[in-house]
Tab-separated table of N, CA, C and O in Angstrom:
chain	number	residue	atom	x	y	z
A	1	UNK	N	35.631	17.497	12.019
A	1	UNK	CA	35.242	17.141	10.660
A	1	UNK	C	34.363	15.896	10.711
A	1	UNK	O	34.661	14.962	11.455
A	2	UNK	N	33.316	15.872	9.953
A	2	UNK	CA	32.325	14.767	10.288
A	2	UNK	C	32.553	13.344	9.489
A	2	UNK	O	33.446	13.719	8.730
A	3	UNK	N	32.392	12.310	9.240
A	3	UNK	CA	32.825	11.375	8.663
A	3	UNK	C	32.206	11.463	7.428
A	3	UNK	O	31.207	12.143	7.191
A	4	UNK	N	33.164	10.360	6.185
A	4	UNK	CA	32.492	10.713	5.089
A	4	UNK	C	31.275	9.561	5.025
A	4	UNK	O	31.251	8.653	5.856
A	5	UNK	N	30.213	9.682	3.910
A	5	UNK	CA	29.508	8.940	3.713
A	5	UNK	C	29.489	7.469	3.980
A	5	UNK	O	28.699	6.833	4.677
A	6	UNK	N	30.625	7.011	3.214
A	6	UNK	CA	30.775	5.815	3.132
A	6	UNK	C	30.669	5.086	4.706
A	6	UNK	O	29.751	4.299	4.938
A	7	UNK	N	31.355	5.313	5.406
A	7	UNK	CA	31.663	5.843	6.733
A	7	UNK	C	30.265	5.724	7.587
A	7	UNK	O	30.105	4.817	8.404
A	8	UNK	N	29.437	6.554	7.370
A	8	UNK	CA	28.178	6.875	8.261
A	8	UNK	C	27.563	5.768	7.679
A	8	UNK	O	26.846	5.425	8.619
A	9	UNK	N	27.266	4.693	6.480
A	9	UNK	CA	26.500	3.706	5.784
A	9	UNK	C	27.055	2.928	6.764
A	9	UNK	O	26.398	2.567	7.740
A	10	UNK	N	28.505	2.560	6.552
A	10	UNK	CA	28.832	1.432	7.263
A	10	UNK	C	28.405	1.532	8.478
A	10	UNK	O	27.399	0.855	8.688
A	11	UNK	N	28.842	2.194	9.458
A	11	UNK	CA	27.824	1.912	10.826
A	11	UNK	C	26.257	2.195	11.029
A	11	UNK	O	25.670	2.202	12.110
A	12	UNK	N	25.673	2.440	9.687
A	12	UNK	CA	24.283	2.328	9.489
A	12	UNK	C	24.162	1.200	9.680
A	12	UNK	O	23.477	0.820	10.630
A	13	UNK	N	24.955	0.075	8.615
A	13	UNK	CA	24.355	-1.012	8.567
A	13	UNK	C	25.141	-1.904	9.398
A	13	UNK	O	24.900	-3.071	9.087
A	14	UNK	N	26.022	-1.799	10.373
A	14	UNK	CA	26.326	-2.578	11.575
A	14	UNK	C	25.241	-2.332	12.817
A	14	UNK	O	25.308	-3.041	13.822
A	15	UNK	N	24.280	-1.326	12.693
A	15	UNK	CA	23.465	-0.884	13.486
A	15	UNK	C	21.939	-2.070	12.996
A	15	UNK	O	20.881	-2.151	13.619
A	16	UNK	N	22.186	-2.565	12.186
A	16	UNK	CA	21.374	-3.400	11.365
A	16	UNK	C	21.517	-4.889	11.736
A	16	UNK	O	20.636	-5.727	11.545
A	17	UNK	N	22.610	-5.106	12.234
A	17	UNK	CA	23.759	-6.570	11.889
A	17	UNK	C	23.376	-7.404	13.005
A	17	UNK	O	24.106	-8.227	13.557
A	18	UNK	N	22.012	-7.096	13.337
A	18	UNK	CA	22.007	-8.142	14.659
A	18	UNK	C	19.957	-8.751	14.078
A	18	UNK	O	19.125	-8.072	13.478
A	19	UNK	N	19.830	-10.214	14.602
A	19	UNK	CA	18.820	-10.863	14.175
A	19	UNK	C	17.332	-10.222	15.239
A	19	UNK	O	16.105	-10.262	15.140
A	20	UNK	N	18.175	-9.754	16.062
A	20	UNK	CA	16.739	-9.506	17.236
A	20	UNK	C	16.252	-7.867	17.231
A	20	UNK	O	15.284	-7.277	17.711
A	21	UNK	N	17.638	-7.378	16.297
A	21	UNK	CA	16.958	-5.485	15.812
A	21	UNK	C	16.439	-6.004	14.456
A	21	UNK	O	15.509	-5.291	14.079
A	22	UNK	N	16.746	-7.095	13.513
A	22	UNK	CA	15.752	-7.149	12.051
A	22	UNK	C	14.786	-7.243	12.847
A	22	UNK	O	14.305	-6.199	13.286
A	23	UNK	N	14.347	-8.272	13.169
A	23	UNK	CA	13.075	-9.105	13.714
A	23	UNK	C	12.006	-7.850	14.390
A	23	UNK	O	10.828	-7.723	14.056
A	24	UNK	N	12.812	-6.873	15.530
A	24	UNK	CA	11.700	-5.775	15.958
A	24	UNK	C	11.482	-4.832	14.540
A	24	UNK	O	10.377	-4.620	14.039
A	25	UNK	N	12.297	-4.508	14.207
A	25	UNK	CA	11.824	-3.609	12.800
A	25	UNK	C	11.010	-3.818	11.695
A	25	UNK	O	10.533	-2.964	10.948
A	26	UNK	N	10.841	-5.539	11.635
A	26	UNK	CA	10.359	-6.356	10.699
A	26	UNK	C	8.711	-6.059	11.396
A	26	UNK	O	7.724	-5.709	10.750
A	27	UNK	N	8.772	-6.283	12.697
A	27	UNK	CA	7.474	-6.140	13.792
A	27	UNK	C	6.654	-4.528	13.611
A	27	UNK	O	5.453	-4.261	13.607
A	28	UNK	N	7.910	-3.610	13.466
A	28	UNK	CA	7.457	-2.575	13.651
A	28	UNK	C	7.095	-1.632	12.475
A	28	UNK	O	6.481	-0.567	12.540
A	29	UNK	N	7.747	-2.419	11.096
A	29	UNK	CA	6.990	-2.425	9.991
A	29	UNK	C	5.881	-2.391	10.021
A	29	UNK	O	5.277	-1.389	9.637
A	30	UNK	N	5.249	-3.494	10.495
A	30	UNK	CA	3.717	-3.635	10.022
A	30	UNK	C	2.892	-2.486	11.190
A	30	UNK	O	2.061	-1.730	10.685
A	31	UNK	N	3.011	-2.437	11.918
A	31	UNK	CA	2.752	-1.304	12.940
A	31	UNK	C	3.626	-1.063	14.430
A	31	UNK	O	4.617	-1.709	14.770
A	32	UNK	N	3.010	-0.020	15.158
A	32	UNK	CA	3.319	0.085	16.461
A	32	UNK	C	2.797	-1.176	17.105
A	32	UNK	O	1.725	-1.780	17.058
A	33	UNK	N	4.608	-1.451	18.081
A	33	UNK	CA	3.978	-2.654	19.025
A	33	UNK	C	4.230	-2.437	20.484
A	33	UNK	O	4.980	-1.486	20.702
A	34	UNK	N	3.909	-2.911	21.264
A	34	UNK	CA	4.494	-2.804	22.700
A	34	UNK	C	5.531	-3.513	22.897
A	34	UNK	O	5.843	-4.341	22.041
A	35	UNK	N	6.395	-3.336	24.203
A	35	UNK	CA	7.365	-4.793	24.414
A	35	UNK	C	7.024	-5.701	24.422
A	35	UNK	O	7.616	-6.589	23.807
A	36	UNK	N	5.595	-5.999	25.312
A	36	UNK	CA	5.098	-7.371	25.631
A	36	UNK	C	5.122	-8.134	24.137
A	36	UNK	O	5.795	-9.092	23.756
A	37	UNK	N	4.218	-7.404	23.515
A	37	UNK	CA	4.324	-7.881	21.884
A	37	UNK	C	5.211	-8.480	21.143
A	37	UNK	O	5.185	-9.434	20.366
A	38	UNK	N	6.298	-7.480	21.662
A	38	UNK	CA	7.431	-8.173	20.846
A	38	UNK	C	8.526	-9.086	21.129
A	38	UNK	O	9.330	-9.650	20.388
A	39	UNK	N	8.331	-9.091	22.561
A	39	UNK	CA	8.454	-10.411	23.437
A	39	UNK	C	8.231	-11.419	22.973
A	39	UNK	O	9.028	-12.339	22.787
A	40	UNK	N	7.201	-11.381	22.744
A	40	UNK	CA	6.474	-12.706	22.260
A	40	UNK	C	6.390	-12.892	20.646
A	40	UNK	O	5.855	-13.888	20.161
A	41	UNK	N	6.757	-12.225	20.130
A	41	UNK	CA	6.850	-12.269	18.683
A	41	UNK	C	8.871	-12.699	18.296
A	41	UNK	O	9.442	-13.208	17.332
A	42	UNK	N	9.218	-12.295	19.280
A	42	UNK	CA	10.757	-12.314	19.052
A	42	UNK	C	11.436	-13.664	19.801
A	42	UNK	O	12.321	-14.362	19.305
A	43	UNK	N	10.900	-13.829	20.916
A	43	UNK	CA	11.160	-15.138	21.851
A	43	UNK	C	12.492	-14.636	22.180
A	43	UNK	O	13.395	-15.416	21.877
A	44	UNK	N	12.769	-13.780	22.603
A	44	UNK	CA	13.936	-13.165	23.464
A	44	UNK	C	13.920	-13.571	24.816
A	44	UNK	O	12.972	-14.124	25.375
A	45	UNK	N	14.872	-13.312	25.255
A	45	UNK	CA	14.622	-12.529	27.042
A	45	UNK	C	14.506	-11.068	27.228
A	45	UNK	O	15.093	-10.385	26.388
A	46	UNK	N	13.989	-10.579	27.981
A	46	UNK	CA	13.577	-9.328	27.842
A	46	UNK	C	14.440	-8.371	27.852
A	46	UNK	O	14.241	-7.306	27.268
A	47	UNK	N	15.885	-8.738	28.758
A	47	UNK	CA	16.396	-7.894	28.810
A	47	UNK	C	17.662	-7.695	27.464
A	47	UNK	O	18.533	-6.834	27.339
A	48	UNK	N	17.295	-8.923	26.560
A	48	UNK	CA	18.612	-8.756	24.823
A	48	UNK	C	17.355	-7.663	24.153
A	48	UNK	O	17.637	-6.690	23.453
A	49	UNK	N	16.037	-8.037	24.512
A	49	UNK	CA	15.095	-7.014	23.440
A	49	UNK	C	15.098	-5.928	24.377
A	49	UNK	O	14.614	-5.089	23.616
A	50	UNK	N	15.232	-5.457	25.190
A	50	UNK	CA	15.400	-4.318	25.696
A	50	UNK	C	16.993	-3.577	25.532
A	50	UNK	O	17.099	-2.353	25.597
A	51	UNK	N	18.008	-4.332	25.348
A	51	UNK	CA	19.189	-4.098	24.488
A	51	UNK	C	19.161	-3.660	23.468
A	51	UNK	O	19.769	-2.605	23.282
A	52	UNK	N	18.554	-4.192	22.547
A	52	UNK	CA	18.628	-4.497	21.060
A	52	UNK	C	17.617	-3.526	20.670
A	52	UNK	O	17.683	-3.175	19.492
A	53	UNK	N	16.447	-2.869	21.573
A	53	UNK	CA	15.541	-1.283	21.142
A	53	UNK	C	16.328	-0.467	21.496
A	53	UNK	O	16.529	0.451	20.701
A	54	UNK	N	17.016	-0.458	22.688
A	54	UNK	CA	18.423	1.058	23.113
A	54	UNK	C	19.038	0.891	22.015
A	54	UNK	O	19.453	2.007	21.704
A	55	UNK	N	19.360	0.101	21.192
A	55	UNK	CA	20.810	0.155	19.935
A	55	UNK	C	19.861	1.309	18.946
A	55	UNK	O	20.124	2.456	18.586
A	56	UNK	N	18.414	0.244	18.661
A	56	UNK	CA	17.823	0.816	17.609
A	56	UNK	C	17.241	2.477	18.052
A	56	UNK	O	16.905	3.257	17.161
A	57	UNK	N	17.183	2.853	19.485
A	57	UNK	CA	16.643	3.967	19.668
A	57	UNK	C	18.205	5.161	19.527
A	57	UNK	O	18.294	6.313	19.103
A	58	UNK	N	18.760	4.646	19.838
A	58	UNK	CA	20.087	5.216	19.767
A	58	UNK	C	20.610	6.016	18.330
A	58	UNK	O	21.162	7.092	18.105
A	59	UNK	N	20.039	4.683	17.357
A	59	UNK	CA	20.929	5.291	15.333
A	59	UNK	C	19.387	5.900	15.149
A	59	UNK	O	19.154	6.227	13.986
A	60	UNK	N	18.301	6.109	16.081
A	60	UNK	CA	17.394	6.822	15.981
A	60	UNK	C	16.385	6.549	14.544
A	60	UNK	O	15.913	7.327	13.715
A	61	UNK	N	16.309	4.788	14.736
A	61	UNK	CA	15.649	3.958	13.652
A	61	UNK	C	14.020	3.799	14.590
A	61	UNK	O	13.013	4.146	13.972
A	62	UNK	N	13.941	3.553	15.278
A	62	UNK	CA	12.684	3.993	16.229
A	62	UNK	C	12.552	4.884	17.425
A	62	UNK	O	13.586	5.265	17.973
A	63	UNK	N	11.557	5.199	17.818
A	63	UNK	CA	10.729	5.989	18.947
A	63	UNK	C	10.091	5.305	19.657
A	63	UNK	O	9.147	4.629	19.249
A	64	UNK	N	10.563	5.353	21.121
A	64	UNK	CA	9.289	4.460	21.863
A	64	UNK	C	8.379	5.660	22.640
A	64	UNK	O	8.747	6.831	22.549
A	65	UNK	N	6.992	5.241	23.522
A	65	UNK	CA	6.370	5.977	24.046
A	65	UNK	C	5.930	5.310	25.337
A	65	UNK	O	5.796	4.112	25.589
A	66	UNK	N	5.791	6.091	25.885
A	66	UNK	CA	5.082	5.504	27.048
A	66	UNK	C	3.331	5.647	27.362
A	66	UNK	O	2.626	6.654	27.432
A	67	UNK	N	3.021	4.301	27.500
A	67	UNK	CA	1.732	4.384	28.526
A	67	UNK	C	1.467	3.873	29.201
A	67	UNK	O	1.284	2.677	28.972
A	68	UNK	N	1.180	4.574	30.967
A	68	UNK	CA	0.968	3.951	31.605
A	68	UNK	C	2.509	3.014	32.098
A	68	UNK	O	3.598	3.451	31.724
A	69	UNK	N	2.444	1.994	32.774
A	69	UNK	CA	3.745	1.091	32.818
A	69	UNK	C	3.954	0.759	31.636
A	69	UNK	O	5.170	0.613	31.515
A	70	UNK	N	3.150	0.447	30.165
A	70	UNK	CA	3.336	0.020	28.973
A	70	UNK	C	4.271	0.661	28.063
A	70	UNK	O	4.182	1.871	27.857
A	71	UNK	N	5.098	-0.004	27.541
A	71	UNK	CA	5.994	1.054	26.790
A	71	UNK	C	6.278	0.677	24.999
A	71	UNK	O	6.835	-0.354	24.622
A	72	UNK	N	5.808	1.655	24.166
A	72	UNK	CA	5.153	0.667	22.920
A	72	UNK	C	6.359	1.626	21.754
A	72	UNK	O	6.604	2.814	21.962
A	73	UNK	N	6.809	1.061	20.905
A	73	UNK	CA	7.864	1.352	19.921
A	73	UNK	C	7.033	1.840	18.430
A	73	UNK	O	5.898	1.495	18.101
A	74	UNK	N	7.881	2.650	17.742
A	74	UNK	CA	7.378	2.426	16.388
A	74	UNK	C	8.497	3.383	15.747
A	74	UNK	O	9.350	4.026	16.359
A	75	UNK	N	8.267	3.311	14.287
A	75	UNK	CA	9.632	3.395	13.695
A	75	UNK	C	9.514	4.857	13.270
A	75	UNK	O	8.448	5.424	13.030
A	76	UNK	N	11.103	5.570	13.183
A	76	UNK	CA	10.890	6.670	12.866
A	76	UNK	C	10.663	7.435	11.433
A	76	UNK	O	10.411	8.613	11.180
A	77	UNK	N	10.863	6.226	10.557
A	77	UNK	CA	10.366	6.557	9.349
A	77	UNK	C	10.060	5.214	8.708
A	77	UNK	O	10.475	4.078	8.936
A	78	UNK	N	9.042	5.806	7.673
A	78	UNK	CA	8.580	4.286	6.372
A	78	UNK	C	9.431	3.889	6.009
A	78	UNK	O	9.390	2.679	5.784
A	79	UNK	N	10.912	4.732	5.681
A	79	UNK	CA	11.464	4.132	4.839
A	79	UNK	C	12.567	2.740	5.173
A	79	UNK	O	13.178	2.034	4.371
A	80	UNK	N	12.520	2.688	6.859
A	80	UNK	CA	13.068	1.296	7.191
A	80	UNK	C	12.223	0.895	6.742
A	80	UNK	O	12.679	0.336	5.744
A	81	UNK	N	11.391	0.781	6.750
A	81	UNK	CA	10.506	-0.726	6.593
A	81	UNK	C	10.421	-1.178	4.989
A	81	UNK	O	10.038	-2.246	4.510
A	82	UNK	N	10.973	0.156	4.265
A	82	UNK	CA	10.806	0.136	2.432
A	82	UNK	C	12.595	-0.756	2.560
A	82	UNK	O	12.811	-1.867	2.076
A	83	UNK	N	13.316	-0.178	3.078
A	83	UNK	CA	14.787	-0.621	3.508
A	83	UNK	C	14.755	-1.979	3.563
A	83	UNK	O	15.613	-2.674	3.019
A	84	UNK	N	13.815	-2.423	4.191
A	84	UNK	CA	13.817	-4.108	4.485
A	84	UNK	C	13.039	-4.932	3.925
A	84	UNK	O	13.030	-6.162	3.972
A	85	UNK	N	12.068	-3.865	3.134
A	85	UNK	CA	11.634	-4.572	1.424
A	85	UNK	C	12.762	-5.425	0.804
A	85	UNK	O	13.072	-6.613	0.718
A	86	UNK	N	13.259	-4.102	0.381
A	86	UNK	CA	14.169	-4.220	-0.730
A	86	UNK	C	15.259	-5.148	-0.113
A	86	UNK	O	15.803	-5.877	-0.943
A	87	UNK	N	15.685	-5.270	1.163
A	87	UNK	CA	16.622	-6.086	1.507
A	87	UNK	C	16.190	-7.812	1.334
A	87	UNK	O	16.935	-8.782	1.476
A	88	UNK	N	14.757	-7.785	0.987
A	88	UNK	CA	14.181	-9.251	1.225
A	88	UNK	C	14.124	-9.567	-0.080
A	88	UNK	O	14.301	-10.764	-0.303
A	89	UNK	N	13.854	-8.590	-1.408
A	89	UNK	CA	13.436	-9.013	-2.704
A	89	UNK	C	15.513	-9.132	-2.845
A	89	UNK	O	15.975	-10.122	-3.411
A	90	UNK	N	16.303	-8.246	-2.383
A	90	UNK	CA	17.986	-8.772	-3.204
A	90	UNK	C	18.188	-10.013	-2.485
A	90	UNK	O	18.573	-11.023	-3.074
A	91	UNK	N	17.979	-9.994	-1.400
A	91	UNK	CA	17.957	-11.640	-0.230
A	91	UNK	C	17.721	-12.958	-1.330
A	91	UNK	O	18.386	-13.896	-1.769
A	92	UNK	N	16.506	-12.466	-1.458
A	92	UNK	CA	15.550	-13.582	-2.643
A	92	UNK	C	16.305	-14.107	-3.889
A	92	UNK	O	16.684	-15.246	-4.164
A	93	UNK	N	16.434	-12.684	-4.705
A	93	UNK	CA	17.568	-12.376	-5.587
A	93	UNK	C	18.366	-13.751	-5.807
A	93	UNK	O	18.321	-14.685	-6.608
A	94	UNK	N	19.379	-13.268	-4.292
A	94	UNK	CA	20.549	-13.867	-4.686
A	94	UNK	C	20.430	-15.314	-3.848
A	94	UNK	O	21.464	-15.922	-4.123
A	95	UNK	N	19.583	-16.154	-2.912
A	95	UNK	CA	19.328	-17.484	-2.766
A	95	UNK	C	18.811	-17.678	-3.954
A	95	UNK	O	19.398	-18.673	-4.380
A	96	UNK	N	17.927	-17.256	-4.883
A	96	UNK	CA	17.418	-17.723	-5.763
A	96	UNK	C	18.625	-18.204	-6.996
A	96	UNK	O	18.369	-19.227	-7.631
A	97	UNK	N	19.735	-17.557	-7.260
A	97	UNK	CA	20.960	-17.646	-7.941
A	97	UNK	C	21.692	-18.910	-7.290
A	97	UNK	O	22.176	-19.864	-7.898
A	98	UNK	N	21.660	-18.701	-5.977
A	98	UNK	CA	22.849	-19.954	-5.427
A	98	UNK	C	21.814	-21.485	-5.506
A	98	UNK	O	22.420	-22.546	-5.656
A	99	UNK	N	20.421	-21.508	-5.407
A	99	UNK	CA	19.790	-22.103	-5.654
A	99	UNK	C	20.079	-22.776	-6.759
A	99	UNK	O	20.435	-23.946	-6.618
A	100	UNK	N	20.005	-22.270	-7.954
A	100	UNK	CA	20.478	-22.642	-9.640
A	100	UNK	C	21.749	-22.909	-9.863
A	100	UNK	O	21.996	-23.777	-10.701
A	101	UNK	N	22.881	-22.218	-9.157
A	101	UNK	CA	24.508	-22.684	-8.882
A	101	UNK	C	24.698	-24.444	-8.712
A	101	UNK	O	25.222	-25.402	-9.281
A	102	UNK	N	23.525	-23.951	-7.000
A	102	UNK	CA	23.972	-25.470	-6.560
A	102	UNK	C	23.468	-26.800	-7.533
A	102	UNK	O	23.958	-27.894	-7.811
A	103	UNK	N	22.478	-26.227	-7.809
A	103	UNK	CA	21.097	-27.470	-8.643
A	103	UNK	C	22.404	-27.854	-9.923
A	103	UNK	O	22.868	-28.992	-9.855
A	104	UNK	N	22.987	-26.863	-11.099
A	104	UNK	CA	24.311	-27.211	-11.775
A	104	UNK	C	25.251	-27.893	-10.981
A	104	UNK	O	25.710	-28.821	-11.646
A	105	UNK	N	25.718	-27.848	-9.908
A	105	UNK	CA	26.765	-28.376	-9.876
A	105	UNK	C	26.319	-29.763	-9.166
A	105	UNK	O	27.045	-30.754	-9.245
A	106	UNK	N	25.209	-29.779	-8.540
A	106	UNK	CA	24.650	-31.712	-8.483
A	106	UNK	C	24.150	-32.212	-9.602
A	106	UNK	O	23.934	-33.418	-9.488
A	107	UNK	N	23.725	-31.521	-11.229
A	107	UNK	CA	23.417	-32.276	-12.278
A	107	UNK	C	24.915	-33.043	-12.185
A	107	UNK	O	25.973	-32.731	-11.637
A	108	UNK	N	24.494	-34.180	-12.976
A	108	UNK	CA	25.708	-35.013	-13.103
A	108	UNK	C	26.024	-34.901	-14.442
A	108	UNK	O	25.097	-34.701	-15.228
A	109	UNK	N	27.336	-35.006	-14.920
A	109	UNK	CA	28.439	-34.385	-15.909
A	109	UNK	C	28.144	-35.609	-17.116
A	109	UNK	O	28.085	-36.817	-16.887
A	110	UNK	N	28.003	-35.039	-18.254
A	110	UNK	CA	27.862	-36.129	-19.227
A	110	UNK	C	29.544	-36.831	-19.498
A	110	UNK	O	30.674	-36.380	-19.309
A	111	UNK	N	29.180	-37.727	-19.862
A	111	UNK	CA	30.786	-38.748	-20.324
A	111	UNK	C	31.351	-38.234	-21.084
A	111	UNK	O	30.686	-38.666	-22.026
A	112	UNK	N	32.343	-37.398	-21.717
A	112	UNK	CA	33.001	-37.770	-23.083
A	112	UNK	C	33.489	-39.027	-23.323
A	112	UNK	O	34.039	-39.946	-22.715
A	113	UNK	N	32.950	-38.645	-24.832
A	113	UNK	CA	33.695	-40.273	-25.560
A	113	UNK	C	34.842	-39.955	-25.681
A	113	UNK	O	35.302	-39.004	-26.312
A	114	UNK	N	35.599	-41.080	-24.817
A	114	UNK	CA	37.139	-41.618	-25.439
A	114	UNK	C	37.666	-41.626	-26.702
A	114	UNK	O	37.594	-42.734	-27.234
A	115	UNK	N	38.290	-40.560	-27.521
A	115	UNK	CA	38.702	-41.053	-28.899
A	115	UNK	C	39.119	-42.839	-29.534
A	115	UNK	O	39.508	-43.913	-29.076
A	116	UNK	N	38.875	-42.464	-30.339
A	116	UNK	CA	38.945	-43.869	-30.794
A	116	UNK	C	40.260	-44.015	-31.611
A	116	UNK	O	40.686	-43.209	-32.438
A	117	UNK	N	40.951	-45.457	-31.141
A	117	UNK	CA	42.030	-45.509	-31.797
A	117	UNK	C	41.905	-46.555	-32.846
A	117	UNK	O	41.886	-47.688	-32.366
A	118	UNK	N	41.851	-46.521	-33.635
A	118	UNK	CA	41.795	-47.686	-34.666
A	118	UNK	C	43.178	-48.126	-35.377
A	118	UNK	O	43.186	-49.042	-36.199
């Protein structure tokens, strides 16, 4: 019996949960890159970004190819990269909220007046 939805999301997005698979997907958004590329765009060691493309080739979020010794990635659909739109405008969203939280709670509190006893 196959798992339910909820189920297959959640290890969607633990397949997500690491800074050096955003960062190549974020890369591979804008187009196809090579490793070298993203080497240097990621400041890894080669062998966590060569980790961290087996995870992503694995939940089958990219395709790599070969040329030559060169071996160049790109994603298997637009819609990661629409995925990590939308993950940047709710991101925004909600710093933009804790932003205004925090800014209230450093205004400083007006005095009440002490009743007056006469």
């Amino acid at each position: 019996m196959s798992a339910p939805p909820y189920r297959l999301k959640a290890e969607f997005f633990k397949t997500l949960g690491h800074p050096v698979r955003i960062r190549a997907l974020e890369l591979l958004s804008e187009s196809e890159h090579g490793v070298a590329e993203m080497l240097r765009d990621t400041c890894v060691a080669p062998a966590c970004l060569s980790q961290q493309l087996a995870v992503l080739r694995r939940a089958n979020l990219v395709v790599a190819r070969r040329e030559g010794a060169a071996v160049h990635y790109a994603l298997t659909s637009p819609q990661v990269a629409e995925l990590l739109r939308i993950a940047r405008v709710i991101l925004s969203g909600v710093l933009a909220n804790q932003a205004e939280l925090s800014a209230d709670l450093r205004a400083p509190v007006p005095q009440e007046q002490a009743p007056r006893r006469d």
